[in-house]
Amino acid sequence: MEIRYTPPKVWTHDAESGGKWANVNRPVSGATYEKALPVGEHALQLYSMGTPNGQKITIMLEELLALGKNAEYDAHMIKIGEGEQFSSGFVDINPNSKIPALVDYSSQNAEPIFESASILVYLAEKFAAFLPEKGIKRTQVFNWLFWLHGSAPYLGGGFGHFYSYAPEKFEYSINRFTMETKRQLDVLDKQLAKNEFIAGDELSIADIATWPWYGNLILGNLYDAKEFLQVEDYTHIQRWAKAMLARPAVQRGRIINRDWGDEWEQLENRHCAEDIDKVLALKPE
Ligand SMILES: N[C@@H](CCC(=O)N[C@@H](CS)C(=O)NCC(=O)O)C(=O)O
């Protein structure tokens, strides 16, 4: 076998080597420049981008509003491809420099909330929705919420990175992460064969966390890998993914903090419901 790379004794950072994301990232944490974050008029201030991890929170907020909860929010775009996650304002609310991050100005000391699962649990508890209050039903939601949080990095950071973003296609890495992605799809498909929603017969934060990753993947909105992964085989995920997409809150939440795609699915910043209505009205019949 041809040896193409032997690791040196000590790794050094080569900003040119890693393709799409290497030029903004560094092997240390912290701010790279001084800039405060914008603050809108609502108590909930979200700093995000419409990637799968970002969509989780905007879909959750739109589902809460659809339920009649007082979950009005401003969603400010953080352009991660341009390094805005390294501004001093963003690092102050998430030292890990990853979207999404939330500040609730109606809470004591307005402590920042980061990690999408933590944000989902916070919102579910604050508004008493999409998460049973106690007992085994709550644990079942956590089983699948934490399953998603363990699995998605294999899909995004593993499969998506090597299949779609890497500057060169490496068979070893693509094989490893494709196998794991298909295994995870099979796990989810079997769960959805037994249940209408992921953690049972009601929509929960497990569905809201999972749809932006596996729903988008199955529907062909992520990595253009429908044929490669033979996604039509996962009939139960297909059923669930389409049912989720039929929900108005999912259609609204998925377009926020985006500056790519068709014009009817791009809303950079969201300050009120009408901001979304105007963009969705551009969708052809
Ligand atoms: N575990 C984190 C992951 C968040 C994450 O990976 N965010 C990505 C976008 S999907 C990001 O901000 N990347 C910017 C970077 O890596 O510099 C969560 O669930 O919130």
mmCIF file of C-alpha atoms and ligand atoms in Angstrom:
data_model
loop_
_atom_site.group_PDB
_atom_site.id
_atom_site.type_symbol
_atom_site.label_atom_id
_atom_site.label_comp_id
_atom_site.label_asym_id
_atom_site.label_seq_id
_atom_site.Cartn_x
_atom_site.Cartn_y
_atom_site.Cartn_z
ATOM 1 C CA MET A 1 0.000 0.000 0.000
ATOM 2 C CA GLU A 2 1.319 3.460 -0.921
ATOM 3 C CA ILE A 3 2.080 5.524 2.210
ATOM 4 C CA ARG A 4 0.977 9.084 1.403
ATOM 5 C CA TYR A 5 1.418 10.696 4.791
ATOM 6 C CA THR A 6 3.468 9.986 7.861
ATOM 7 C CA PRO A 7 2.608 12.170 10.863
ATOM 8 C CA PRO A 8 5.595 14.304 11.966
ATOM 9 C CA LYS A 9 6.807 14.069 15.565
ATOM 10 C CA VAL A 10 4.955 17.280 16.452
ATOM 11 C CA TRP A 11 1.845 18.524 14.647
ATOM 12 C CA THR A 12 1.866 22.102 13.389
ATOM 13 C CA HIS A 13 -1.056 24.090 12.019
ATOM 14 C CA ASP A 14 -1.217 24.479 8.236
ATOM 15 C CA ALA A 15 -4.112 26.809 7.425
ATOM 16 C CA GLU A 16 -3.993 25.795 3.746
ATOM 17 C CA SER A 17 -4.341 22.050 4.270
ATOM 18 C CA GLY A 18 -7.885 21.533 5.437
ATOM 19 C CA GLY A 19 -10.086 22.966 2.671
ATOM 20 C CA LYS A 20 -13.240 24.925 3.359
ATOM 21 C CA TRP A 21 -13.020 25.343 7.154
ATOM 22 C CA ALA A 22 -9.275 25.356 7.908
ATOM 23 C CA ASN A 23 -8.679 28.989 7.035
ATOM 24 C CA VAL A 24 -11.009 30.345 9.745
ATOM 25 C CA ASN A 25 -10.147 27.853 12.472
ATOM 26 C CA ARG A 26 -7.147 27.674 14.811
ATOM 27 C CA PRO A 27 -5.911 25.100 17.332
ATOM 28 C CA VAL A 28 -6.537 27.525 20.216
ATOM 29 C CA SER A 29 -9.733 29.100 21.534
ATOM 30 C CA GLY A 30 -10.598 32.732 22.195
ATOM 31 C CA ALA A 31 -11.535 35.889 20.317
ATOM 32 C CA THR A 32 -9.570 37.062 17.296
ATOM 33 C CA TYR A 33 -11.116 40.531 17.160
ATOM 34 C CA GLU A 34 -13.163 42.969 19.241
ATOM 35 C CA LYS A 35 -16.810 43.372 18.293
ATOM 36 C CA ALA A 36 -19.972 43.502 20.388
ATOM 37 C CA LEU A 37 -23.030 41.462 19.370
ATOM 38 C CA PRO A 38 -26.201 43.215 18.208
ATOM 39 C CA VAL A 39 -29.152 43.046 20.638
ATOM 40 C CA GLY A 40 -32.763 43.225 19.460
ATOM 41 C CA GLU A 41 -35.913 44.071 21.369
ATOM 42 C CA HIS A 42 -37.083 40.628 22.538
ATOM 43 C CA ALA A 43 -35.983 38.815 25.699
ATOM 44 C CA LEU A 44 -34.616 35.888 23.663
ATOM 45 C CA GLN A 45 -31.563 36.748 21.556
ATOM 46 C CA LEU A 46 -30.270 33.958 19.336
ATOM 47 C CA TYR A 47 -26.873 34.111 17.605
ATOM 48 C CA SER A 48 -26.739 31.437 14.953
ATOM 49 C CA MET A 49 -26.569 30.337 11.338
ATOM 50 C CA GLY A 50 -29.040 28.106 9.459
ATOM 51 C CA THR A 51 -26.837 25.005 9.484
ATOM 52 C CA PRO A 52 -28.406 21.848 10.972
ATOM 53 C CA ASN A 53 -27.287 22.823 14.485
ATOM 54 C CA GLY A 54 -28.723 26.307 14.007
ATOM 55 C CA GLN A 55 -32.008 25.052 12.519
ATOM 56 C CA LYS A 56 -32.693 23.047 15.695
ATOM 57 C CA ILE A 57 -33.208 26.222 17.707
ATOM 58 C CA THR A 58 -35.163 28.271 15.181
ATOM 59 C CA ILE A 59 -37.497 25.298 14.536
ATOM 60 C CA MET A 60 -37.955 24.930 18.324
ATOM 61 C CA LEU A 61 -38.767 28.634 18.723
ATOM 62 C CA GLU A 62 -41.225 28.541 15.818
ATOM 63 C CA GLU A 63 -42.888 25.386 17.252
ATOM 64 C CA LEU A 64 -43.235 27.197 20.603
ATOM 65 C CA LEU A 65 -44.789 30.235 18.907
ATOM 66 C CA ALA A 66 -47.146 27.922 16.979
ATOM 67 C CA LEU A 67 -48.266 26.495 20.343
ATOM 68 C CA GLY A 68 -49.144 30.039 21.457
ATOM 69 C CA LYS A 69 -46.152 30.428 23.825
ATOM 70 C CA ASN A 70 -44.596 33.850 24.318
ATOM 71 C CA ALA A 71 -41.318 32.841 22.675
ATOM 72 C CA GLU A 72 -40.712 35.871 20.447
ATOM 73 C CA TYR A 73 -37.059 36.230 19.575
ATOM 74 C CA ASP A 74 -34.440 37.991 17.503
ATOM 75 C CA ALA A 75 -32.155 35.665 15.515
ATOM 76 C CA HIS A 76 -28.889 37.252 14.439
ATOM 77 C CA MET A 77 -26.747 35.670 11.747
ATOM 78 C CA ILE A 78 -23.203 34.656 12.740
ATOM 79 C CA LYS A 79 -21.314 33.977 9.498
ATOM 80 C CA ILE A 80 -19.051 31.112 10.533
ATOM 81 C CA GLY A 81 -17.356 30.950 7.112
ATOM 82 C CA GLU A 82 -16.194 34.519 7.733
ATOM 83 C CA GLY A 83 -15.003 33.797 11.276
ATOM 84 C CA GLU A 84 -17.710 35.762 13.126
ATOM 85 C CA GLN A 85 -17.817 33.053 15.819
ATOM 86 C CA PHE A 86 -14.444 34.456 16.948
ATOM 87 C CA SER A 87 -15.634 37.987 17.725
ATOM 88 C CA SER A 88 -15.203 39.043 21.371
ATOM 89 C CA GLY A 89 -18.992 39.390 21.715
ATOM 90 C CA PHE A 90 -19.666 35.843 20.541
ATOM 91 C CA VAL A 91 -16.813 34.291 22.544
ATOM 92 C CA ASP A 92 -18.253 35.989 25.649
ATOM 93 C CA ILE A 93 -21.467 33.977 25.224
ATOM 94 C CA ASN A 94 -19.861 30.770 23.905
ATOM 95 C CA PRO A 95 -16.180 30.155 24.699
ATOM 96 C CA ASN A 96 -16.327 27.210 22.256
ATOM 97 C CA SER A 97 -16.972 29.573 19.269
ATOM 98 C CA LYS A 98 -19.723 27.438 17.698
ATOM 99 C CA ILE A 99 -23.237 28.429 16.794
ATOM 100 C CA PRO A 100 -25.928 28.352 18.138
ATOM 101 C CA ALA A 101 -25.826 30.448 21.339
ATOM 102 C CA LEU A 102 -28.729 32.083 23.158
ATOM 103 C CA VAL A 103 -29.148 34.851 25.735
ATOM 104 C CA ASP A 104 -32.415 35.131 27.665
ATOM 105 C CA TYR A 105 -32.561 38.681 29.013
ATOM 106 C CA SER A 106 -35.612 37.786 31.106
ATOM 107 C CA SER A 107 -33.584 35.262 33.134
ATOM 108 C CA GLN A 108 -31.533 35.991 36.231
ATOM 109 C CA ASN A 109 -28.188 37.585 35.203
ATOM 110 C CA ALA A 110 -28.949 36.711 31.553
ATOM 111 C CA GLU A 111 -26.445 33.835 31.682
ATOM 112 C CA PRO A 112 -25.561 32.735 28.131
ATOM 113 C CA ILE A 113 -26.682 29.302 26.955
ATOM 114 C CA PHE A 114 -24.669 27.310 24.428
ATOM 115 C CA GLU A 115 -24.632 23.751 23.007
ATOM 116 C CA SER A 116 -27.787 23.150 21.011
ATOM 117 C CA ALA A 117 -29.056 20.353 23.293
ATOM 118 C CA SER A 118 -28.688 22.591 26.326
ATOM 119 C CA ILE A 119 -30.591 25.370 24.523
ATOM 120 C CA LEU A 120 -33.387 22.951 23.546
ATOM 121 C CA VAL A 121 -33.731 21.667 27.113
ATOM 122 C CA TYR A 122 -33.671 25.241 28.469
ATOM 123 C CA LEU A 123 -36.456 26.352 26.115
ATOM 124 C CA ALA A 124 -38.492 23.168 26.696
ATOM 125 C CA GLU A 125 -38.359 23.734 30.462
ATOM 126 C CA LYS A 126 -38.964 27.474 30.262
ATOM 127 C CA PHE A 127 -42.092 27.023 28.125
ATOM 128 C CA ALA A 128 -43.157 23.566 29.432
ATOM 129 C CA ALA A 129 -43.338 22.004 25.969
ATOM 130 C CA PHE A 130 -41.846 19.153 23.923
ATOM 131 C CA LEU A 131 -40.236 17.510 26.988
ATOM 132 C CA PRO A 132 -42.182 15.507 29.594
ATOM 133 C CA GLU A 133 -41.725 17.000 33.050
ATOM 134 C CA LYS A 134 -40.395 13.880 34.752
ATOM 135 C CA GLY A 135 -40.105 10.104 34.762
ATOM 136 C CA ILE A 136 -39.279 7.556 32.107
ATOM 137 C CA LYS A 137 -40.954 9.522 29.297
ATOM 138 C CA ARG A 138 -38.533 12.383 29.945
ATOM 139 C CA THR A 139 -35.623 9.912 29.977
ATOM 140 C CA GLN A 140 -36.791 8.468 26.645
ATOM 141 C CA VAL A 141 -36.586 11.936 25.100
ATOM 142 C CA PHE A 142 -33.094 12.345 26.587
ATOM 143 C CA ASN A 143 -32.049 8.915 25.235
ATOM 144 C CA TRP A 144 -32.696 10.114 21.708
ATOM 145 C CA LEU A 145 -31.573 13.698 22.237
ATOM 146 C CA PHE A 146 -28.172 12.492 23.478
ATOM 147 C CA TRP A 147 -28.091 9.808 20.780
ATOM 148 C CA LEU A 148 -28.379 12.599 18.216
ATOM 149 C CA HIS A 149 -25.681 14.649 19.911
ATOM 150 C CA GLY A 150 -23.319 11.692 19.865
ATOM 151 C CA SER A 151 -24.218 10.706 16.304
ATOM 152 C CA ALA A 152 -24.389 14.004 14.416
ATOM 153 C CA PRO A 153 -20.631 14.709 14.583
ATOM 154 C CA TYR A 154 -20.062 11.412 12.708
ATOM 155 C CA LEU A 155 -22.513 12.572 10.075
ATOM 156 C CA GLY A 156 -21.392 16.217 9.838
ATOM 157 C CA GLY A 157 -17.768 16.245 10.975
ATOM 158 C CA GLY A 158 -17.098 12.772 9.572
ATOM 159 C CA PHE A 159 -19.199 11.810 6.556
ATOM 160 C CA GLY A 160 -20.151 15.345 5.439
ATOM 161 C CA HIS A 161 -16.635 16.646 5.869
ATOM 162 C CA PHE A 162 -14.884 13.902 3.906
ATOM 163 C CA TYR A 163 -17.617 13.253 1.291
ATOM 164 C CA SER A 164 -18.445 16.878 0.589
ATOM 165 C CA TYR A 165 -15.976 19.449 1.963
ATOM 166 C CA ALA A 166 -12.532 17.806 1.939
ATOM 167 C CA PRO A 167 -10.324 19.161 -0.863
ATOM 168 C CA GLU A 168 -9.431 15.601 -1.881
ATOM 169 C CA LYS A 169 -11.601 12.448 -1.619
ATOM 170 C CA PHE A 170 -10.022 9.853 0.663
ATOM 171 C CA GLU A 171 -11.527 6.365 0.292
ATOM 172 C CA TYR A 172 -10.551 5.248 3.801
ATOM 173 C CA SER A 173 -12.256 8.181 5.554
ATOM 174 C CA ILE A 174 -15.335 8.095 3.317
ATOM 175 C CA ASN A 175 -15.748 4.346 3.874
ATOM 176 C CA ARG A 176 -15.406 4.656 7.618
ATOM 177 C CA PHE A 177 -17.913 7.467 8.016
ATOM 178 C CA THR A 178 -20.357 6.168 5.383
ATOM 179 C CA MET A 179 -20.615 2.874 7.235
ATOM 180 C CA GLU A 180 -21.280 4.652 10.515
ATOM 181 C CA THR A 181 -23.798 7.033 8.901
ATOM 182 C CA LYS A 182 -25.717 4.132 7.344
ATOM 183 C CA ARG A 183 -25.658 2.244 10.633
ATOM 184 C CA GLN A 184 -27.123 5.284 12.384
ATOM 185 C CA LEU A 185 -29.768 5.656 9.672
ATOM 186 C CA ASP A 186 -30.726 2.029 10.269
ATOM 187 C CA VAL A 187 -31.003 2.618 14.040
ATOM 188 C CA LEU A 188 -33.277 5.611 13.463
ATOM 189 C CA ASP A 189 -35.322 3.836 10.788
ATOM 190 C CA LYS A 190 -36.074 0.938 13.158
ATOM 191 C CA GLN A 191 -37.070 3.341 15.940
ATOM 192 C CA LEU A 192 -39.406 5.211 13.583
ATOM 193 C CA ALA A 193 -40.925 1.908 12.395
ATOM 194 C CA LYS A 194 -42.294 1.522 15.943
ATOM 195 C CA ASN A 195 -43.159 5.135 16.751
ATOM 196 C CA GLU A 196 -44.750 8.083 15.003
ATOM 197 C CA PHE A 197 -42.147 10.417 16.514
ATOM 198 C CA ILE A 198 -38.652 9.535 17.660
ATOM 199 C CA ALA A 199 -39.287 9.204 21.386
ATOM 200 C CA GLY A 200 -42.894 8.004 21.207
ATOM 201 C CA ASP A 201 -46.231 9.248 19.966
ATOM 202 C CA GLU A 202 -45.621 12.960 20.581
ATOM 203 C CA LEU A 203 -43.333 15.527 19.015
ATOM 204 C CA SER A 204 -40.384 16.227 21.332
ATOM 205 C CA ILE A 205 -37.048 18.021 21.338
ATOM 206 C CA ALA A 206 -35.568 14.706 20.111
ATOM 207 C CA ASP A 207 -37.398 15.203 16.761
ATOM 208 C CA ILE A 208 -36.525 18.895 16.685
ATOM 209 C CA ALA A 209 -32.828 18.089 17.219
ATOM 210 C CA THR A 210 -32.752 15.206 14.736
ATOM 211 C CA TRP A 211 -34.722 16.499 11.758
ATOM 212 C CA PRO A 212 -32.167 19.170 10.720
ATOM 213 C CA TRP A 213 -29.525 16.413 10.422
ATOM 214 C CA TYR A 214 -31.142 13.129 9.398
ATOM 215 C CA GLY A 215 -34.335 14.668 7.984
ATOM 216 C CA ASN A 216 -32.413 17.029 5.732
ATOM 217 C CA LEU A 217 -30.024 14.226 4.745
ATOM 218 C CA ILE A 218 -32.859 11.880 3.779
ATOM 219 C CA LEU A 219 -34.695 14.602 1.849
ATOM 220 C CA GLY A 220 -31.542 15.410 -0.124
ATOM 221 C CA ASN A 221 -30.903 18.816 1.460
ATOM 222 C CA LEU A 222 -27.549 17.885 2.961
ATOM 223 C CA TYR A 223 -24.314 16.876 1.184
ATOM 224 C CA ASP A 224 -26.090 15.845 -2.038
ATOM 225 C CA ALA A 225 -25.704 12.226 -0.948
ATOM 226 C CA LYS A 226 -29.168 10.758 -1.622
ATOM 227 C CA GLU A 227 -28.011 8.238 -4.179
ATOM 228 C CA PHE A 228 -24.661 7.490 -2.536
ATOM 229 C CA LEU A 229 -26.392 6.564 0.738
ATOM 230 C CA GLN A 230 -29.437 4.977 -0.970
ATOM 231 C CA VAL A 231 -31.695 7.019 1.281
ATOM 232 C CA GLU A 232 -34.911 5.641 -0.291
ATOM 233 C CA ASP A 233 -34.225 2.393 1.642
ATOM 234 C CA TYR A 234 -35.032 4.115 4.949
ATOM 235 C CA THR A 235 -38.786 4.233 4.465
ATOM 236 C CA HIS A 236 -39.706 5.068 8.055
ATOM 237 C CA ILE A 237 -37.284 8.000 8.224
ATOM 238 C CA GLN A 238 -38.712 9.148 4.879
ATOM 239 C CA ARG A 239 -42.248 9.108 6.311
ATOM 240 C CA TRP A 240 -41.182 11.029 9.432
ATOM 241 C CA ALA A 241 -38.924 13.497 7.577
ATOM 242 C CA LYS A 242 -41.754 14.447 5.183
ATOM 243 C CA ALA A 243 -44.292 14.748 8.023
ATOM 244 C CA MET A 244 -41.894 17.028 9.901
ATOM 245 C CA LEU A 245 -41.315 19.177 6.817
ATOM 246 C CA ALA A 246 -45.095 19.555 6.401
ATOM 247 C CA ARG A 247 -45.195 21.381 9.756
ATOM 248 C CA PRO A 248 -45.385 25.176 9.281
ATOM 249 C CA ALA A 249 -42.941 25.732 12.163
ATOM 250 C CA VAL A 250 -40.327 23.551 10.451
ATOM 251 C CA GLN A 251 -40.832 25.417 7.176
ATOM 252 C CA ARG A 252 -40.365 28.709 9.043
ATOM 253 C CA GLY A 253 -37.488 27.696 11.296
ATOM 254 C CA ARG A 254 -35.359 26.127 8.563
ATOM 255 C CA ILE A 255 -34.935 29.354 6.556
ATOM 256 C CA ILE A 256 -33.646 31.596 9.348
ATOM 257 C CA ASN A 257 -30.048 32.906 9.455
ATOM 258 C CA ARG A 258 -29.401 31.634 5.945
ATOM 259 C CA ASP A 259 -27.785 33.386 3.008
ATOM 260 C CA TRP A 260 -27.779 30.448 0.593
ATOM 261 C CA GLY A 261 -30.389 28.424 -1.318
ATOM 262 C CA ASP A 262 -33.433 29.777 -3.175
ATOM 263 C CA GLU A 263 -34.585 33.332 -2.375
ATOM 264 C CA TRP A 264 -37.681 31.994 -0.536
ATOM 265 C CA GLU A 265 -35.511 30.051 1.903
ATOM 266 C CA GLN A 266 -33.075 32.770 2.938
ATOM 267 C CA LEU A 267 -33.668 35.113 5.862
ATOM 268 C CA GLU A 268 -30.468 36.573 7.302
ATOM 269 C CA ASN A 269 -31.872 38.051 10.495
ATOM 270 C CA ARG A 270 -35.278 37.463 12.095
ATOM 271 C CA HIS A 271 -36.891 40.067 14.341
ATOM 272 C CA CYS A 272 -40.610 39.309 13.932
ATOM 273 C CA ALA A 273 -42.995 36.802 12.332
ATOM 274 C CA GLU A 274 -43.533 39.058 9.294
ATOM 275 C CA ASP A 275 -39.832 38.799 8.395
ATOM 276 C CA ILE A 276 -40.419 35.088 7.737
ATOM 277 C CA ASP A 277 -43.827 35.573 6.075
ATOM 278 C CA LYS A 278 -42.295 37.941 3.504
ATOM 279 C CA VAL A 279 -39.580 35.460 2.498
ATOM 280 C CA LEU A 280 -41.906 32.442 2.359
ATOM 281 C CA ALA A 281 -44.318 34.438 0.158
ATOM 282 C CA LEU A 282 -41.638 34.359 -2.556
ATOM 283 C CA LYS A 283 -41.978 30.569 -2.875
ATOM 284 C CA PRO A 284 -43.384 29.603 -6.286
ATOM 285 C CA GLU A 285 -46.727 27.721 -6.181
HETATM 286 N N1 LIG B 1 -22.063 20.548 19.806
HETATM 287 C C1 LIG B 1 -22.365 21.845 19.256
HETATM 288 C C2 LIG B 1 -21.928 21.859 17.811
HETATM 289 C C3 LIG B 1 -22.117 23.205 17.174
HETATM 290 C C4 LIG B 1 -21.370 23.310 15.858
HETATM 291 O O1 LIG B 1 -20.593 22.428 15.476
HETATM 292 N N2 LIG B 1 -21.601 24.424 15.138
HETATM 293 C C5 LIG B 1 -20.920 24.638 13.892
HETATM 294 C C6 LIG B 1 -21.924 24.953 12.776
HETATM 295 S S1 LIG B 1 -23.056 23.608 12.514
HETATM 296 C C7 LIG B 1 -20.003 25.854 14.019
HETATM 297 O O2 LIG B 1 -20.354 26.836 14.641
HETATM 298 N N3 LIG B 1 -18.812 25.787 13.413
HETATM 299 C C8 LIG B 1 -17.908 26.871 13.400
HETATM 300 C C9 LIG B 1 -16.484 26.439 13.594
HETATM 301 O O3 LIG B 1 -16.232 25.225 13.687
HETATM 302 O O4 LIG B 1 -15.606 27.312 13.637
HETATM 303 C C10 LIG B 1 -23.877 22.099 19.378
HETATM 304 O O5 LIG B 1 -24.651 21.142 19.282
HETATM 305 O O6 LIG B 1 -24.277 23.256 19.598
#
